[in-house]
Amino acid sequence: MAFQILINIIIALMWMFLSESYTFASFIAGYIWGLLLVLLLNRFIPGRFYGIRVVKIIKLILIFIRELVLSNLSILKLIYTPKPEIEPGIFALPLEVKSNWEVTLLAHLISLTPGTLSVAVSDNNDTLFIHAMDIDEVDQSIQEIKDSFEKAILEVTR
Amino acid sequence: MKESAEVIAGVFILLGTIISLISAIGLVRLPDVYTRSHAASKSSTVGVLFILIGTLLYFLISEGYFSIRLILGIIFVFLTAPVGAHVISRAAYRANVPLTKSSVEDELKDYFQEHEKERG
């Protein structure tokens, strides 16, 4: 991915040299031409076309903002109920993501979503221990986390 | 132009302060460390976020000044607040701070005890 971006920037610089205008606008124009070239010559460059990955990253950010708003609404509801009947607890989430970077990102996203807070990671990176506000629907929430975040992260990194 | 900036920024900053207030009430009302760090990490992050966005929009609309520093501030708060909550709750668990009585499940306990034995 980094290699493709580097190629793209070099093409943009070449475009600036060819048109002899050294402005930000001409860099952008060159970058768009470079994007087309990288897309066309994708077969000869290692890895997938990186535009796909950029789209997935944007999708991940949108999912994240939605979950953040929902989490605040649920906290608000919880705090303003006179006697909240919550059943907190810690459950284990088996992980599919492997590298340190992916686990960090997942723990981060889980911490900012409704009713869950990551408490610890096991030493061999295969389980994440999550504190939940309402333990009732553990299986369901595991499934939800797997469907939304883990899938989105895997799509970005692989 | 200036009035619309004031209205928009006012709405954002008011929302931010209300969310921060909710976070503070949550800190008082919830029973133990772990549930409190739920309220502290989520609501206060978003509260600060809204206040900073309100400030950004005010200076952008009324004076045409785009402050990159505010954007950086938003990003840094986003990156650091959940890590802080994670570290505090993990440290609390390792120091044997008990969960509240209404807690129903604790799957970390087994793993934690095994682990302590291994380390001796």
Tab-separated table of N, CA, C and O in Angstrom, chain B residues 59-118:
chain	number	residue	atom	x	y	z
B	59	PHE	N	-14.936	30.387	14.804
B	59	PHE	CA	-13.861	31.179	14.200
B	59	PHE	C	-13.840	31.019	12.691
B	59	PHE	O	-13.442	31.932	11.970
B	60	LEU	N	-14.303	29.859	12.195
B	60	LEU	CA	-14.336	29.640	10.746
B	60	LEU	C	-15.368	30.550	10.088
B	60	LEU	O	-15.105	31.184	9.060
B	61	ILE	N	-16.556	30.635	10.677
B	61	ILE	CA	-17.638	31.394	10.033
B	61	ILE	C	-17.481	32.885	10.267
B	61	ILE	O	-17.593	33.691	9.353
B	62	SER	N	-17.183	33.293	11.515
B	62	SER	CA	-17.211	34.725	11.797
B	62	SER	C	-15.948	35.423	11.322
B	62	SER	O	-15.989	36.565	10.903
B	63	GLU	N	-14.781	34.738	11.393
B	63	GLU	CA	-13.554	35.430	11.020
B	63	GLU	C	-12.811	34.769	9.861
B	63	GLU	O	-11.747	35.236	9.474
B	64	GLY	N	-13.383	33.650	9.367
B	64	GLY	CA	-12.730	32.983	8.250
B	64	GLY	C	-11.385	32.377	8.607
B	64	GLY	O	-10.532	32.194	7.754
B	65	TYR	N	-11.197	32.063	9.876
B	65	TYR	CA	-9.911	31.539	10.325
B	65	TYR	C	-10.056	30.049	10.616
B	65	TYR	O	-10.854	29.654	11.461
B	66	PHE	N	-9.308	29.223	9.885
B	66	PHE	CA	-9.410	27.775	10.072
B	66	PHE	C	-8.282	27.310	10.971
B	66	PHE	O	-7.115	27.381	10.604
B	67	SER	N	-8.643	26.844	12.169
B	67	SER	CA	-7.618	26.502	13.149
B	67	SER	C	-7.304	25.015	13.107
B	67	SER	O	-8.122	24.185	13.505
B	68	ILE	N	-6.103	24.695	12.598
B	68	ILE	CA	-5.692	23.295	12.544
B	68	ILE	C	-5.460	22.762	13.951
B	68	ILE	O	-5.672	21.592	14.242
B	69	ARG	N	-5.057	23.650	14.858
B	69	ARG	CA	-4.751	23.203	16.220
B	69	ARG	C	-5.960	22.577	16.896
B	69	ARG	O	-5.829	21.618	17.652
B	70	LEU	N	-7.160	23.134	16.618
B	70	LEU	CA	-8.362	22.558	17.234
B	70	LEU	C	-8.613	21.152	16.697
B	70	LEU	O	-8.990	20.251	17.453
B	71	ILE	N	-8.399	20.974	15.368
B	71	ILE	CA	-8.568	19.637	14.784
B	71	ILE	C	-7.609	18.658	15.447
B	71	ILE	O	-7.981	17.541	15.834
B	72	LEU	N	-6.336	19.107	15.603
B	72	LEU	CA	-5.349	18.234	16.242
B	72	LEU	C	-5.772	17.916	17.670
B	72	LEU	O	-5.613	16.782	18.136
B	73	GLY	N	-6.314	18.928	18.370
B	73	GLY	CA	-6.787	18.696	19.739
B	73	GLY	C	-7.854	17.622	19.780
B	73	GLY	O	-7.817	16.710	20.612
B	74	ILE	N	-8.825	17.688	18.832
B	74	ILE	CA	-9.886	16.683	18.764
B	74	ILE	C	-9.276	15.293	18.575
B	74	ILE	O	-9.613	14.336	19.272
B	75	ILE	N	-8.312	15.201	17.623
B	75	ILE	CA	-7.720	13.890	17.332
B	75	ILE	C	-6.984	13.345	18.557
B	75	ILE	O	-7.121	12.170	18.912
B	76	PHE	N	-6.230	14.219	19.241
B	76	PHE	CA	-5.461	13.738	20.390
B	76	PHE	C	-6.372	13.279	21.514
B	76	PHE	O	-6.121	12.247	22.152
B	77	VAL	N	-7.459	14.050	21.766
B	77	VAL	CA	-8.398	13.618	22.819
B	77	VAL	C	-8.977	12.253	22.476
B	77	VAL	O	-9.069	11.356	23.319
B	78	PHE	N	-9.315	12.077	21.179
B	78	PHE	CA	-9.890	10.814	20.739
B	78	PHE	C	-8.934	9.652	20.930
B	78	PHE	O	-9.333	8.557	21.289
B	79	LEU	N	-7.644	9.917	20.664
B	79	LEU	CA	-6.676	8.822	20.762
B	79	LEU	C	-6.365	8.469	22.205
B	79	LEU	O	-6.076	7.323	22.515
B	80	THR	N	-6.398	9.459	23.095
B	80	THR	CA	-5.858	9.201	24.434
B	80	THR	C	-6.904	8.838	25.468
B	80	THR	O	-6.603	8.057	26.370
B	81	ALA	N	-8.126	9.368	25.361
B	81	ALA	CA	-9.111	9.136	26.422
B	81	ALA	C	-9.446	7.655	26.633
B	81	ALA	O	-9.422	7.175	27.771
B	82	PRO	N	-9.728	6.869	25.577
B	82	PRO	CA	-10.041	5.458	25.799
B	82	PRO	C	-8.860	4.672	26.346
B	82	PRO	O	-9.038	3.763	27.152
B	83	VAL	N	-7.638	5.059	25.929
B	83	VAL	CA	-6.457	4.374	26.455
B	83	VAL	C	-6.343	4.625	27.955
B	83	VAL	O	-6.038	3.717	28.729
B	84	GLY	N	-6.631	5.877	28.356
B	84	GLY	CA	-6.607	6.190	29.776
B	84	GLY	C	-7.600	5.342	30.553
B	84	GLY	O	-7.262	4.767	31.599
B	85	ALA	N	-8.841	5.227	30.017
B	85	ALA	CA	-9.862	4.427	30.700
B	85	ALA	C	-9.422	2.975	30.793
B	85	ALA	O	-9.580	2.321	31.841
B	86	HIS	N	-8.835	2.456	29.705
B	86	HIS	CA	-8.368	1.065	29.686
B	86	HIS	C	-7.303	0.846	30.755
B	86	HIS	O	-7.370	-0.101	31.542
B	87	VAL	N	-6.332	1.743	30.807
B	87	VAL	CA	-5.221	1.562	31.745
B	87	VAL	C	-5.702	1.667	33.182
B	87	VAL	O	-5.305	0.862	34.044
B	88	ILE	N	-6.611	2.623	33.452
B	88	ILE	CA	-7.088	2.779	34.826
B	88	ILE	C	-7.867	1.554	35.270
B	88	ILE	O	-7.656	1.014	36.362
B	89	SER	N	-8.777	1.049	34.387
B	89	SER	CA	-9.584	-0.101	34.813
B	89	SER	C	-8.710	-1.353	34.927
B	89	SER	O	-8.922	-2.187	35.827
B	90	ARG	N	-7.681	-1.471	34.086
B	90	ARG	CA	-6.787	-2.633	34.170
B	90	ARG	C	-5.976	-2.578	35.467
B	90	ARG	O	-5.840	-3.575	36.180
B	91	ALA	N	-5.472	-1.381	35.792
B	91	ALA	CA	-4.709	-1.232	37.030
B	91	ALA	C	-5.597	-1.533	38.232
B	91	ALA	O	-5.167	-2.185	39.189
B	92	ALA	N	-6.870	-1.084	38.169
B	92	ALA	CA	-7.798	-1.355	39.267
B	92	ALA	C	-8.004	-2.853	39.420
B	92	ALA	O	-8.016	-3.385	40.535
B	93	TYR	N	-8.139	-3.560	38.269
B	93	TYR	CA	-8.366	-5.009	38.369
B	93	TYR	C	-7.157	-5.708	38.953
B	93	TYR	O	-7.271	-6.621	39.778
B	94	ARG	N	-5.981	-5.286	38.546
B	94	ARG	CA	-4.767	-5.934	39.061
B	94	ARG	C	-4.536	-5.627	40.521
B	94	ARG	O	-3.860	-6.385	41.209
B	95	ALA	N	-5.088	-4.497	41.014
B	95	ALA	CA	-4.967	-4.172	42.438
B	95	ALA	C	-6.118	-4.757	43.237
B	95	ALA	O	-6.344	-4.370	44.376
B	96	ASN	N	-6.865	-5.704	42.623
B	96	ASN	CA	-7.966	-6.404	43.286
B	96	ASN	C	-9.090	-5.493	43.754
B	96	ASN	O	-9.695	-5.737	44.796
B	97	VAL	N	-9.356	-4.455	43.020
B	97	VAL	CA	-10.536	-3.649	43.340
B	97	VAL	C	-11.771	-4.472	42.971
B	97	VAL	O	-11.863	-4.962	41.852
B	98	PRO	N	-12.698	-4.676	43.919
B	98	PRO	CA	-13.834	-5.550	43.620
B	98	PRO	C	-14.829	-4.913	42.665
B	98	PRO	O	-14.974	-3.695	42.621
B	99	LEU	N	-15.516	-5.787	41.900
B	99	LEU	CA	-16.615	-5.317	41.072
B	99	LEU	C	-17.815	-5.083	41.973
B	99	LEU	O	-17.877	-5.619	43.079
B	100	THR	N	-18.754	-4.280	41.489
B	100	THR	CA	-19.934	-4.009	42.297
B	100	THR	C	-20.736	-5.289	42.554
B	100	THR	O	-20.617	-6.272	41.830
B	101	LYS	N	-21.552	-5.289	43.605
B	101	LYS	CA	-22.208	-6.528	44.045
B	101	LYS	C	-23.165	-7.086	43.028
B	101	LYS	O	-23.389	-8.293	42.968
B	102	SER	N	-23.752	-6.204	42.213
B	102	SER	CA	-24.732	-6.713	41.255
B	102	SER	C	-24.062	-7.335	40.036
B	102	SER	O	-24.739	-7.787	39.122
B	103	SER	N	-22.721	-7.383	40.019
B	103	SER	CA	-22.037	-8.005	38.892
B	103	SER	C	-22.393	-9.481	38.815
B	103	SER	O	-22.499	-10.153	39.833
B	104	VAL	N	-22.577	-9.974	37.599
B	104	VAL	CA	-23.026	-11.343	37.464
B	104	VAL	C	-21.958	-12.272	36.892
B	104	VAL	O	-22.058	-13.485	37.024
B	105	GLU	N	-20.940	-11.737	36.264
B	105	GLU	CA	-20.031	-12.626	35.581
B	105	GLU	C	-18.625	-12.035	35.606
B	105	GLU	O	-18.449	-10.824	35.559
B	106	ASP	N	-17.630	-12.899	35.733
B	106	ASP	CA	-16.256	-12.402	35.759
B	106	ASP	C	-15.341	-13.433	35.122
B	106	ASP	O	-14.803	-14.298	35.791
B	107	GLU	N	-15.185	-13.352	33.809
B	107	GLU	CA	-14.381	-14.365	33.123
B	107	GLU	C	-12.898	-14.051	33.181
B	107	GLU	O	-12.074	-14.898	32.868
B	108	LEU	N	-12.577	-12.858	33.601
B	108	LEU	CA	-11.169	-12.488	33.689
B	108	LEU	C	-10.511	-13.140	34.898
B	108	LEU	O	-9.317	-13.391	34.912
B	109	LYS	N	-11.341	-13.467	35.924
B	109	LYS	CA	-10.804	-13.944	37.190
B	109	LYS	C	-9.959	-15.209	37.011
B	109	LYS	O	-8.817	-15.277	37.479
B	110	ASP	N	-10.524	-16.210	36.303
B	110	ASP	CA	-9.809	-17.476	36.111
B	110	ASP	C	-8.477	-17.239	35.412
B	110	ASP	O	-7.430	-17.692	35.867
B	111	TYR	N	-8.556	-16.506	34.336
B	111	TYR	CA	-7.348	-16.249	33.562
B	111	TYR	C	-6.314	-15.547	34.414
B	111	TYR	O	-5.138	-15.903	34.423
B	112	PHE	N	-6.784	-14.569	35.184
B	112	PHE	CA	-5.883	-13.747	35.986
B	112	PHE	C	-5.178	-14.591	37.052
B	112	PHE	O	-3.972	-14.493	37.242
B	113	GLN	N	-5.959	-15.482	37.721
B	113	GLN	CA	-5.360	-16.295	38.785
B	113	GLN	C	-4.325	-17.274	38.231
B	113	GLN	O	-3.229	-17.415	38.759
B	114	GLU	N	-4.691	-17.944	37.131
B	114	GLU	CA	-3.736	-18.844	36.480
B	114	GLU	C	-2.434	-18.136	36.174
B	114	GLU	O	-1.337	-18.626	36.428
B	115	HIS	N	-2.614	-16.955	35.661
B	115	HIS	CA	-1.504	-16.171	35.200
B	115	HIS	C	-0.582	-15.778	36.349
B	115	HIS	O	0.635	-15.852	36.238
B	116	GLU	N	-1.200	-15.397	37.477
B	116	GLU	CA	-0.411	-15.007	38.641
B	116	GLU	C	0.424	-16.176	39.140
B	116	GLU	O	1.572	-16.023	39.537
B	117	LYS	N	-0.168	-17.403	39.081
B	117	LYS	CA	0.571	-18.584	39.532
B	117	LYS	C	1.808	-18.816	38.671
B	117	LYS	O	2.884	-19.102	39.172
B	118	GLU	N	1.593	-18.659	37.355
B	118	GLU	CA	2.718	-18.865	36.450
B	118	GLU	C	3.875	-17.943	36.781
B	118	GLU	O	5.034	-18.326	36.774
